[in-house]
XYZ file of C-alpha atoms in Angstrom:
708
model
C 79.445 41.531 28.175
C 78.712 37.826 27.760
C 77.085 37.401 31.187
C 75.323 41.025 30.169
C 73.883 38.589 26.896
C 72.797 35.982 29.566
C 71.145 38.588 31.425
C 68.961 39.039 28.449
C 67.380 35.785 27.100
C 64.434 35.199 25.892
C 61.038 36.448 27.871
C 62.643 39.882 28.343
C 61.572 41.764 31.636
C 63.227 44.340 32.828
C 62.080 43.760 35.837
C 63.086 40.643 36.543
C 66.887 42.054 34.671
C 67.434 44.578 37.160
C 66.863 42.398 40.125
C 68.799 39.574 38.484
C 71.737 41.766 38.043
C 71.671 43.389 41.610
C 71.356 39.154 42.627
C 75.146 38.716 40.742
C 77.135 42.140 42.512
C 78.139 41.050 46.249
C 75.982 42.304 48.584
C 73.604 44.146 46.014
C 71.054 41.571 47.455
C 68.267 42.438 48.926
C 68.999 41.081 51.194
C 72.193 40.516 51.858
C 72.786 36.992 51.155
C 76.614 36.297 52.792
C 78.084 39.851 52.582
C 75.818 43.059 54.244
C 73.900 45.851 51.582
C 76.299 47.523 49.051
C 75.060 50.787 48.127
C 77.866 51.576 46.194
C 78.702 49.017 45.104
C 75.727 47.840 44.024
C 75.761 51.784 42.017
C 79.022 50.970 40.558
C 77.995 47.895 39.471
C 74.649 49.670 37.686
C 77.278 52.593 36.175
C 79.501 49.871 34.609
C 76.541 47.338 33.386
C 75.396 51.070 31.725
C 78.199 51.809 29.601
C 78.758 47.733 28.750
C 74.827 47.748 27.297
C 76.226 50.954 25.745
C 79.304 49.691 24.400
C 76.785 46.043 23.538
C 74.448 49.187 21.392
C 76.926 50.596 19.250
C 77.937 47.294 18.146
C 74.878 45.695 17.460
C 73.558 49.176 15.188
C 77.225 48.949 13.621
C 75.501 45.470 12.002
C 72.847 45.651 11.587
C 73.160 49.122 9.007
C 75.872 46.590 7.695
C 73.386 44.237 7.344
C 70.572 46.193 5.638
C 73.795 48.674 3.230
C 73.998 44.993 2.315
C 70.445 43.572 1.373
C 70.101 46.605 -0.882
C 72.530 45.862 -2.645
C 71.942 42.384 -2.914
C 68.044 44.015 -3.932
C 69.722 45.559 -7.178
C 70.729 42.706 -8.462
C 68.060 40.327 -8.127
C 66.132 43.465 -10.083
C 68.372 43.287 -12.678
C 68.330 39.751 -13.225
C 64.368 39.421 -13.434
C 65.008 42.144 -15.781
C 67.069 40.576 -18.289
C 65.280 36.889 -17.495
C 62.004 39.926 -18.160
C 64.128 40.437 -21.992
C 64.694 36.833 -22.704
C 61.134 35.465 -21.828
C 60.030 37.766 -25.013
C 61.568 36.906 -27.511
C 61.299 33.635 -27.085
C 57.758 34.560 -26.930
C 58.583 35.890 -30.282
C 60.349 33.123 -31.957
C 57.358 31.025 -30.605
C 55.060 32.737 -32.989
C 57.100 32.707 -35.469
C 56.840 28.484 -34.866
C 54.213 28.507 -34.419
C 52.996 30.566 -37.418
C 55.223 28.444 -39.490
C 53.344 24.804 -38.440
C 50.919 25.700 -39.779
C 51.323 27.243 -42.512
C 53.110 24.086 -43.481
C 49.983 22.001 -42.576
C 47.673 23.511 -44.748
C 50.382 22.653 -47.183
C 50.045 18.984 -46.530
C 45.329 19.108 -45.461
C 46.198 20.436 -49.520
C 48.421 18.289 -50.201
C 45.841 14.840 -48.578
C 43.323 16.579 -50.856
C 44.799 16.553 -53.695
C 46.593 13.209 -53.613
C 42.572 11.093 -51.902
C 40.784 13.095 -55.553
C 43.480 11.723 -57.357
C 42.989 7.714 -55.250
C 39.301 7.586 -55.031
C 38.625 7.477 -58.150
C 42.604 4.570 -58.436
C 40.754 2.658 -55.850
C 37.105 3.084 -57.522
C 39.048 1.521 -60.782
C 40.869 -0.904 -59.176
C 37.485 -2.546 -57.107
C 35.352 -1.748 -59.878
C 38.325 -4.079 -62.670
C 38.452 -6.552 -59.680
C 34.666 -6.643 -59.338
C 34.724 -7.127 -63.433
C 37.599 -9.786 -62.971
C 35.565 -12.521 -60.983
C 31.677 -11.340 -63.619
C 34.317 -12.153 -67.077
C 34.666 -15.811 -64.734
C 31.312 -16.308 -63.788
C 30.224 -14.541 -67.605
C 32.701 -17.512 -68.269
C 31.037 -19.911 -66.218
C 34.352 -21.090 -64.392
C 35.465 -19.970 -61.073
C 39.283 -20.044 -61.250
C 38.781 -17.031 -58.844
C 41.224 -19.131 -55.280
C 39.298 -16.436 -52.625
C 36.059 -18.772 -54.321
C 37.170 -22.229 -53.770
C 39.715 -21.329 -50.636
C 37.430 -21.863 -46.765
C 39.617 -19.273 -44.853
C 38.790 -16.757 -47.332
C 34.987 -17.307 -47.881
C 35.377 -13.900 -46.023
C 36.458 -12.218 -48.527
C 34.564 -14.461 -51.238
C 31.371 -12.766 -49.459
C 31.844 -9.315 -50.259
C 32.778 -10.824 -53.445
C 30.098 -12.185 -54.474
C 27.000 -9.376 -52.047
C 28.371 -5.957 -54.311
C 27.860 -8.869 -57.898
C 25.315 -9.371 -56.101
C 23.267 -6.560 -55.750
C 25.909 -5.602 -59.397
C 23.542 -8.227 -60.946
C 20.205 -6.887 -59.532
C 20.719 -4.377 -61.622
C 21.508 -5.658 -65.351
C 18.579 -6.618 -68.130
C 17.586 -10.156 -67.178
C 17.047 -10.694 -71.468
C 20.830 -10.527 -71.833
C 22.017 -11.740 -68.423
C 19.956 -14.087 -67.323
C 22.481 -17.488 -67.027
C 24.793 -15.350 -65.553
C 23.232 -13.586 -62.558
C 21.588 -16.902 -62.019
C 24.889 -18.031 -61.456
C 25.709 -15.261 -59.039
C 22.529 -15.606 -57.238
C 23.316 -18.888 -56.921
C 27.127 -18.373 -54.742
C 25.335 -15.618 -53.022
C 23.141 -18.137 -51.373
C 25.424 -20.279 -51.032
C 27.561 -18.448 -49.456
C 25.183 -17.313 -47.516
C 24.351 -21.118 -46.501
C 27.505 -22.000 -45.381
C 28.164 -18.537 -43.362
C 24.866 -20.141 -41.132
C 26.021 -22.844 -41.249
C 29.847 -21.623 -40.471
C 27.896 -19.591 -37.597
C 25.608 -22.264 -35.708
C 28.834 -24.020 -35.651
C 30.549 -21.498 -33.913
C 27.894 -21.186 -31.815
C 28.038 -24.505 -30.247
C 31.218 -25.045 -29.338
C 30.780 -21.068 -27.954
C 32.844 -19.587 -30.088
C 31.869 -16.012 -30.268
C 34.389 -14.220 -31.402
C 33.934 -16.459 -34.169
C 30.394 -15.861 -34.238
C 30.571 -12.172 -34.211
C 33.199 -12.589 -37.215
C 30.479 -14.601 -39.515
C 27.729 -12.767 -38.560
C 28.748 -9.277 -39.525
C 29.389 -10.745 -42.552
C 25.915 -11.832 -42.872
C 25.061 -8.304 -41.812
C 24.804 -7.355 -45.580
C 22.835 -10.258 -46.895
C 19.268 -10.970 -47.066
C 19.591 -13.977 -44.363
C 20.469 -12.117 -41.735
C 17.584 -11.901 -40.404
C 17.952 -16.270 -40.326
C 21.323 -16.267 -39.140
C 19.831 -14.416 -36.094
C 16.408 -17.128 -35.494
C 19.075 -19.482 -35.709
C 20.752 -17.989 -33.308
C 17.399 -18.076 -31.481
C 16.218 -20.747 -31.870
C 19.931 -22.829 -30.378
C 19.581 -20.526 -27.729
C 16.275 -22.071 -26.352
C 16.993 -25.016 -26.610
C 17.782 -27.175 -23.206
C 16.840 -24.342 -21.938
C 12.754 -24.852 -20.607
C 13.376 -28.311 -18.870
C 11.853 -27.405 -15.359
C 8.357 -27.779 -15.416
C 9.078 -23.131 -14.724
C 8.133 -21.204 -17.840
C 8.406 -18.311 -16.708
C 10.857 -19.241 -14.467
C 13.622 -20.994 -17.141
C 12.681 -17.652 -19.675
C 13.741 -15.356 -17.230
C 17.187 -17.025 -16.479
C 17.244 -17.797 -20.817
C 17.297 -13.961 -21.463
C 19.577 -13.001 -18.579
C 21.689 -16.267 -19.685
C 22.066 -14.813 -23.815
C 21.578 -11.256 -23.429
C 25.765 -11.197 -22.185
C 26.488 -13.051 -25.233
C 24.457 -11.183 -26.904
C 25.811 -7.746 -27.170
C 29.583 -9.552 -28.630
C 28.389 -10.771 -30.993
C 26.079 -8.506 -32.400
C 25.974 -5.181 -34.248
C 22.444 -4.721 -32.680
C 21.656 -6.384 -29.672
C 18.627 -4.656 -28.387
C 17.064 -6.292 -32.193
C 17.938 -9.150 -31.368
C 16.812 -9.501 -27.725
C 14.305 -7.850 -28.426
C 13.512 -10.706 -31.238
C 14.321 -13.125 -29.196
C 11.711 -12.145 -26.059
C 8.873 -11.628 -29.138
C 9.835 -15.580 -29.900
C 9.574 -16.814 -26.713
C 6.171 -14.888 -26.184
C 4.842 -15.811 -29.143
C 6.130 -20.052 -29.227
C 6.770 -20.947 -25.035
C 4.091 -18.798 -23.469
C 1.542 -18.756 -25.482
C 1.934 -22.245 -25.629
C 1.341 -22.710 -21.377
C -1.382 -20.356 -21.861
C -3.100 -22.213 -24.118
C -3.238 -25.635 -22.251
C -3.576 -24.258 -18.638
C -7.265 -22.146 -19.470
C -8.594 -24.307 -22.794
C -8.660 -26.876 -20.267
C -10.632 -25.314 -18.075
C -13.011 -23.056 -19.988
C -15.761 -24.654 -20.521
C -15.164 -27.907 -17.325
C -13.932 -25.753 -14.482
C -15.106 -22.037 -13.795
C -13.522 -21.283 -10.184
C -9.272 -23.277 -11.671
C -10.080 -21.514 -14.861
C -10.230 -17.929 -13.106
C -7.540 -18.965 -10.919
C -4.641 -19.726 -13.752
C -6.124 -16.380 -15.243
C -5.273 -14.831 -13.100
C -1.944 -16.282 -12.120
C -0.389 -17.347 -15.072
C -1.941 -12.947 -16.103
C 0.590 -11.391 -12.729
C 3.576 -14.059 -12.890
C 3.155 -12.881 -17.391
C 2.938 -9.711 -16.351
C 6.004 -10.035 -13.319
C 8.412 -11.162 -16.439
C 7.352 -8.610 -18.383
C 8.369 -6.114 -15.490
C 11.494 -7.981 -14.993
C 12.552 -7.839 -19.013
C 12.067 -4.250 -18.948
C 16.076 -4.270 -17.027
C 16.681 -5.052 -20.879
C 18.025 -3.130 -23.990
C 14.841 -3.898 -26.079
C 15.001 -0.557 -28.005
C 13.286 2.844 -27.398
C 9.708 2.035 -27.142
C 9.955 -1.440 -24.777
C 7.220 -1.044 -22.300
C 5.296 -0.565 -25.133
C 6.738 -3.362 -27.094
C 5.497 -5.406 -23.836
C 2.150 -4.555 -23.499
C 1.674 -5.245 -26.705
C 2.890 -9.158 -26.205
C 0.843 -9.726 -23.536
C -1.788 -8.601 -25.508
C -1.648 -11.101 -27.864
C -1.852 -13.371 -25.406
C -4.993 -12.586 -23.353
C -6.679 -10.679 -24.940
C -8.853 -13.770 -26.335
C -8.969 -14.539 -22.483
C -9.423 -11.309 -21.534
C -12.978 -9.715 -23.462
C -14.870 -12.508 -21.341
C -13.395 -11.470 -18.129
C -15.983 -9.622 -15.972
C -18.583 -11.727 -17.625
C -17.102 -15.290 -15.874
C -16.769 -13.361 -12.858
C -19.641 -12.808 -12.263
C -21.388 -15.840 -13.709
C -18.748 -18.062 -11.203
C -19.556 -15.511 -8.814
C -23.139 -15.546 -8.451
C -22.872 -19.965 -9.020
C -20.869 -20.037 -6.409
C -22.351 -17.433 -3.905
C -25.592 -19.269 -4.268
C -24.058 -22.644 -3.630
C -23.043 -21.158 -0.909
C -26.306 -20.008 0.795
C -28.514 -23.596 -0.918
C -24.989 -25.931 1.536
C -26.299 -23.680 4.444
C -29.633 -24.040 4.622
C -29.588 -27.616 3.620
C -26.985 -28.301 6.434
C -30.479 -26.371 8.519
C -32.870 -28.905 6.940
C -33.866 -25.218 5.947
C -36.507 -24.664 2.728
C -35.971 -21.160 2.611
C -38.934 -19.746 1.834
C -40.121 -16.153 -0.406
C -40.045 -13.424 1.643
C -42.405 -9.953 0.188
C -45.025 -12.383 -1.993
C -48.796 -12.026 -1.800
C -50.806 -14.718 0.432
C -52.342 -14.331 2.792
C -50.126 -16.150 4.637
C -47.742 -13.195 4.339
C -50.240 -10.563 5.113
C -50.362 -11.591 7.933
C -47.883 -11.961 8.724
C -46.793 -8.499 7.856
C -49.564 -6.741 9.612
C -48.374 -8.501 12.394
C -45.030 -7.416 12.655
C -46.090 -4.095 12.205
C -48.975 -4.713 15.306
C -49.796 -6.541 18.503
C -52.525 -7.385 16.409
C -52.731 -11.895 17.379
C -53.139 -12.660 13.552
C -51.768 -16.716 14.696
C -48.069 -18.176 16.368
C -45.635 -16.724 14.892
C -42.929 -19.498 13.161
C -41.167 -20.990 15.705
C -37.277 -21.198 14.613
C -35.763 -22.926 17.772
C -33.627 -20.337 17.976
C -31.885 -20.842 15.025
C -30.774 -16.317 13.481
C -30.024 -18.717 9.995
C -26.825 -15.756 10.012
C -23.633 -18.004 9.361
C -20.113 -16.059 10.306
C -19.147 -19.442 7.986
C -20.860 -18.016 5.525
C -19.797 -14.816 5.214
C -16.414 -15.549 5.503
C -16.575 -17.975 2.780
C -18.476 -14.983 0.757
C -16.395 -12.459 1.218
C -13.751 -14.209 0.726
C -15.070 -15.462 -2.515
C -15.770 -11.405 -3.585
C -12.495 -10.317 -2.458
C -10.585 -12.973 -4.891
C -13.709 -11.504 -7.070
C -11.651 -7.912 -7.347
C -8.448 -9.088 -6.628
C -8.982 -11.193 -9.911
C -10.763 -7.901 -11.421
C -8.226 -4.852 -10.664
C -5.839 -7.228 -12.222
C -6.788 -7.940 -15.863
C -9.521 -5.530 -16.304
C -9.350 -3.084 -18.402
C -8.274 0.464 -16.135
C -11.255 2.553 -17.733
C -13.062 -0.565 -17.124
C -12.330 -1.330 -12.893
C -14.577 0.579 -11.623
C -17.566 -0.151 -13.884
C -16.297 -4.148 -12.851
C -16.074 -3.652 -9.509
C -18.749 -1.991 -8.863
C -21.176 -5.310 -10.712
C -18.997 -7.095 -8.166
C -19.606 -5.170 -5.706
C -23.571 -5.413 -6.261
C -23.712 -9.199 -6.396
C -22.392 -9.343 -2.989
C -24.902 -6.585 -1.940
C -28.082 -9.996 -3.444
C -26.259 -12.371 -2.080
C -24.468 -11.389 1.149
C -26.716 -8.699 2.738
C -30.333 -9.111 0.810
C -30.265 -12.723 0.618
C -28.499 -13.945 3.517
C -28.739 -10.879 6.215
C -32.212 -9.596 4.677
C -33.983 -13.238 5.145
C -32.123 -14.370 8.605
C -33.118 -10.949 9.136
C -37.230 -10.839 7.279
C -37.236 -14.993 9.364
C -36.194 -13.357 12.286
C -39.217 -10.714 12.816
C -41.783 -13.722 12.538
C -40.027 -15.015 14.432
C -41.078 -12.554 17.376
C -43.609 -13.702 20.153
C -47.073 -11.304 20.906
C -46.220 -8.410 23.054
C -47.392 -10.647 25.130
C -46.952 -14.531 25.724
C -46.194 -16.203 28.038
C -41.865 -17.710 28.020
C -41.058 -16.496 25.211
C -38.072 -16.353 23.672
C -36.272 -14.285 22.357
C -34.055 -14.969 19.691
C -33.602 -11.698 17.841
C -31.367 -10.419 19.925
C -28.595 -12.640 18.669
C -29.301 -12.644 15.074
C -28.735 -8.721 15.905
C -25.120 -9.716 17.857
C -24.479 -11.832 14.087
C -25.682 -9.128 12.400
C -24.171 -6.461 14.053
C -20.142 -8.610 13.628
C -21.741 -8.921 9.297
C -21.548 -5.531 9.602
C -17.685 -5.294 10.106
C -17.238 -7.671 8.213
C -18.563 -6.227 5.499
C -17.472 -3.244 5.992
C -13.678 -3.389 6.067
C -13.877 -5.346 3.119
C -16.184 -2.311 1.538
C -12.948 -0.483 2.746
C -9.660 -2.637 1.352
C -10.603 -3.745 -1.025
C -13.427 -2.123 -3.152
C -12.166 1.706 -2.383
C -8.279 1.308 -3.347
C -9.665 0.299 -7.140
C -13.381 3.431 -7.049
C -12.001 5.514 -5.137
C -11.223 7.820 -8.108
C -14.045 7.790 -9.877
C -17.812 8.649 -10.521
C -17.555 5.032 -9.637
C -17.757 5.577 -6.101
C -21.002 8.232 -4.980
C -23.602 5.564 -6.186
C -21.194 2.811 -4.768
C -21.213 5.057 -1.677
C -24.690 5.574 -2.604
C -25.966 1.626 -2.500
C -24.083 0.406 0.218
C -25.644 3.347 1.996
C -29.436 2.479 0.872
C -28.741 -1.380 1.996
C -26.815 -0.401 5.191
C -30.656 1.072 5.590
C -32.642 -1.037 4.448
C -31.665 -3.329 6.597
C -31.544 -1.051 9.696
C -34.805 -0.694 9.351
C -36.084 -3.780 9.861
C -33.384 -4.381 12.954
C -35.350 -1.460 14.786
C -38.119 -3.191 14.392
C -37.065 -6.020 15.941
C -35.916 -4.850 18.694
C -38.425 -2.342 19.361
C -40.822 -5.365 19.023
C -38.374 -7.727 21.422
C -38.553 -5.175 24.309
C -42.430 -4.833 23.784
C -42.301 -9.160 24.280
C -39.382 -7.952 26.715
C -41.915 -5.566 29.028
C -45.296 -8.318 27.850
C -43.017 -10.718 30.071
C -42.461 -8.425 32.709
C -46.650 -7.598 33.049
C -47.185 -11.290 33.091
C -44.452 -11.929 35.679
C -46.103 -8.818 38.122
C -49.734 -9.995 37.708
C -49.275 -13.249 38.198
C -47.292 -12.701 41.555
C -47.856 -8.982 42.742
C -50.776 -10.344 45.017
C -53.142 -6.610 46.554
C -52.278 -8.207 50.130
C -48.568 -7.220 49.448
C -49.694 -4.172 50.031
C -52.264 -4.091 52.711
C -51.597 -6.299 55.059
C -53.704 -8.628 57.014
C -51.041 -8.271 60.330
C -49.603 -4.970 60.133
C -46.432 -5.370 63.095
C -45.383 -9.205 61.312
C -43.475 -8.022 58.106
C -40.638 -9.361 57.599
C -39.622 -9.515 53.609
C -37.112 -7.171 52.297
C -39.161 -6.360 49.188
C -41.897 -8.796 47.055
C -41.147 -11.343 45.574
C -42.959 -9.595 41.857
C -40.302 -7.807 42.364
C -37.166 -10.024 43.273
C -37.784 -12.116 39.969
C -39.145 -8.560 37.862
C -35.025 -7.393 38.499
C -34.131 -11.363 38.249
C -35.496 -11.287 34.082
C -34.472 -7.066 33.348
C -31.072 -8.207 35.210
C -30.790 -10.676 32.302
C -32.206 -8.661 29.020
C -29.681 -6.584 30.581
C -26.895 -8.225 29.425
C -28.487 -9.639 26.406
C -28.960 -6.538 25.279
C -25.279 -5.327 25.857
C -23.805 -8.975 24.486
C -25.942 -7.894 21.386
C -25.065 -4.887 20.226
C -22.193 -2.367 20.544
C -20.932 1.287 21.107
C -24.184 3.831 21.084
C -26.388 1.490 20.640
C -26.231 -0.470 23.473
C -27.684 2.951 25.017
C -29.914 3.873 22.876
C -31.787 0.232 23.659
C -31.361 0.217 27.335
C -32.247 3.770 27.543
C -35.320 2.951 25.879
C -35.932 -0.697 27.587
C -35.026 1.561 30.893
C -37.840 3.640 30.105
C -40.545 1.529 29.174
C -39.134 -0.698 32.709
C -40.244 2.684 34.400
C -43.491 3.165 32.994
C -44.468 -0.012 33.365
C -43.504 -0.171 37.600
C -45.210 3.289 37.858
C -48.783 2.675 36.121
C -48.215 -1.014 38.539
C -47.815 0.085 41.668
C -50.659 3.017 40.354
C -52.797 -0.307 40.471
C -53.254 -1.125 43.931
C -54.267 0.753 47.351
C -51.644 1.252 50.891
C -51.120 1.063 54.536
C -48.475 2.236 55.983
C -46.387 -1.236 56.135
C -47.983 -1.850 52.711
C -46.404 2.213 51.246
C -42.924 1.445 53.120
C -42.640 -2.085 51.301
C -43.475 -0.579 47.805
C -40.551 1.675 49.045
C -38.553 -1.082 49.370
C -39.537 -3.255 45.986
C -38.885 1.087 44.516
C -35.377 0.889 46.272
C -34.910 -2.663 44.127
C -35.511 -1.313 40.740
C -34.060 1.459 41.312
C -30.776 -0.940 41.803
C -31.955 -3.093 39.260
C -31.896 0.200 37.320
C -28.370 1.647 38.171
C -27.412 -2.165 35.901
C -28.454 -0.018 32.615
C -25.168 2.406 32.761
C -27.915 5.724 31.611
C -28.575 8.069 33.432
C -32.816 8.840 32.339
C -33.044 6.244 33.052
C -31.908 6.593 37.192
C -33.386 9.641 37.287
C -36.896 8.519 36.620
C -36.901 5.765 39.018
C -35.377 7.736 41.664
C -38.057 9.824 40.675
C -40.594 7.342 41.180
C -39.070 6.587 44.855
C -39.311 10.702 45.605
C -43.317 9.539 44.966
C -43.703 6.454 47.409
C -41.861 8.282 49.611
C -46.069 9.939 49.645
C -47.075 6.552 50.687
C -45.986 6.395 53.649
C -45.849 10.548 55.547
C -47.555 11.566 57.793
C -49.823 14.096 57.077
C -49.067 16.989 57.805
C -45.910 16.440 56.864
C -46.855 16.002 52.972
C -47.017 19.564 51.952
C -43.425 19.705 52.554
C -42.057 16.154 50.647
C -44.541 17.458 47.658
C -41.967 20.858 48.026
C -39.240 19.102 47.863
C -36.319 18.036 45.102
C -37.253 15.487 43.034
C -41.159 17.184 43.289
C -41.915 20.015 42.618
C -42.072 20.402 38.698
C -43.893 17.573 38.756
C -47.819 17.778 38.218
C -50.086 18.347 40.999
C -51.906 16.141 39.801
C -49.863 12.822 39.928
C -48.961 13.565 43.101
C -52.770 14.067 44.152
C -52.971 10.957 42.000
C -50.445 8.996 44.737
C -51.355 10.225 47.849
C -54.931 9.233 46.619
C -53.382 5.126 46.693
C -53.380 5.458 51.263
C -56.385 4.226 52.268
C -55.947 6.472 55.242
C -57.369 8.789 52.511
C -59.779 11.648 52.937
C -59.967 14.626 50.353
C -61.315 16.505 53.594
C -58.252 15.311 55.493
C -54.606 14.638 53.279
C -56.456 17.048 50.989
C -56.551 19.207 53.019
C -52.833 18.907 53.528
C -52.223 18.163 50.087
C -52.986 21.450 48.206
């Protein structure tokens, strides 16, 4: 059976169990092992093992039945125990309820008895207190203070309590009968009050926080409590302002006092508020007055800088002080203190700001013009000379020589930066010092001053001078400085626009002044753009006039009708070479002077005028066969020059002109075919005919027939 039990080891597998049983039986293995396979012996072993298993099963069954019986018996015993415990718990709960009711009854009796005792004891205590006070009052009435409490310094707290109560009683007594005793009590009252304040002061100097707290608690019921707080505040400030920075010293002082005041006084927030009020109304106000009053009428720039700095540092200090407990509405409290200091200065701030900015801007401009030895010309006057100048600006009539500026644009980035810098500082001060309701209006007034001095007095004046300096279209070897004016004005516009967006917009973005500012900016820029457009147009006329002058002086009639048709060695004419060189220089100048779409717009206009000039120029000559080839070479060079414009329209115009020049050299029989080509088919037939007529071999009867 022991061997059989070993065969039931976990995990149990029936097949493996049979296999192991057969392996243990001699001659029962599948291979027989050392002995031959014996089925009878294996059968006998299986039968014996089955009997053993039956016996084992019966034994185990008996054991299970015994354990089940024992489990049922123990379950019944446990149920009886639980029932007994439940009955015991019920009895204990009933006893607890009875005890709770009894305790409640006793407590009610005790409370009732306490109320009765208190009702008896309170009048008794009052009577005892009244008797005690009457005793002390009699001493004042007799004029002799015999009690030790009035003479022992260690009992000053008790004496203060007695005197404070006697002083209240004396206030109710008629003056005519008790004038003397009331005076004595009042004298003792003030004497004790003085002693307590002296004791508090001495304790503060010694740094005895506990003693300070005791004395302050006693003085709380005296009229001199406020004086005690004043003494504390005064002593706190002794030695606190040794540096030159009153704001840093104030922050450090308040930080130190805030830790102490809660340990000394019963209402620390009121004491802290009074300390800060005292500092603002004395130290800070005196400091501000000293800094500002000295420069208010003598140095506007320094005054405004000091005002901005002092106000900024004061508001920063106030923001730092909000971390302390100053009562329920500390923000309003601090704002009121700041207003009391700066109100007289802020009321006139914007007027001083505008006066300073106006004078400073005028001085910057005048200093610049003085450095150029230039006397500003009045613009918009009514003299005859100015009338001529304006007519000359708007036409090409020669009404006298133009103004020679010697290449000076009268625009200075240094001046512009200085003006913008001053205005930026003004905007910053305006944002800080203006009342929120007045901020948009004040910012707009500063912007108007910027427009007046930067845009009108500087840029617009330079444009007027630049326009006056542009020579007439027929001038020779003219220096065209207006493009330099355009370049600098363009840079200044960007700086002006950046300041508008960065410094003005945040101040007015949420107010009705925004629309007014945008309109003023647009109006100012449009007025200057009109003058820029006029100047650029007249400059382009001068460029075309210079090209026309080159062509008139350099182009010869024999260029296109050479005497020796077989001995032409040049690729293009001298006039063409010089015109292309001049045009290339002007294209580079335009690109340097402008940016964005303005470059393409101006170059397209210059290119169209350049094409028109060459087109009209070519129609002034007659062309032989070799001369026509040379004209084609010239136009090819013009077209190469036109590629520098990078404007498709200009290149297309010169491509068409090049195709037209082919009519000067093509065989008569091929004229009709060439005119029907892609580039010429859409042109006016009269234009084509006009070019054909430029051929020296043109005969209406012969070429006209082929052309038609």
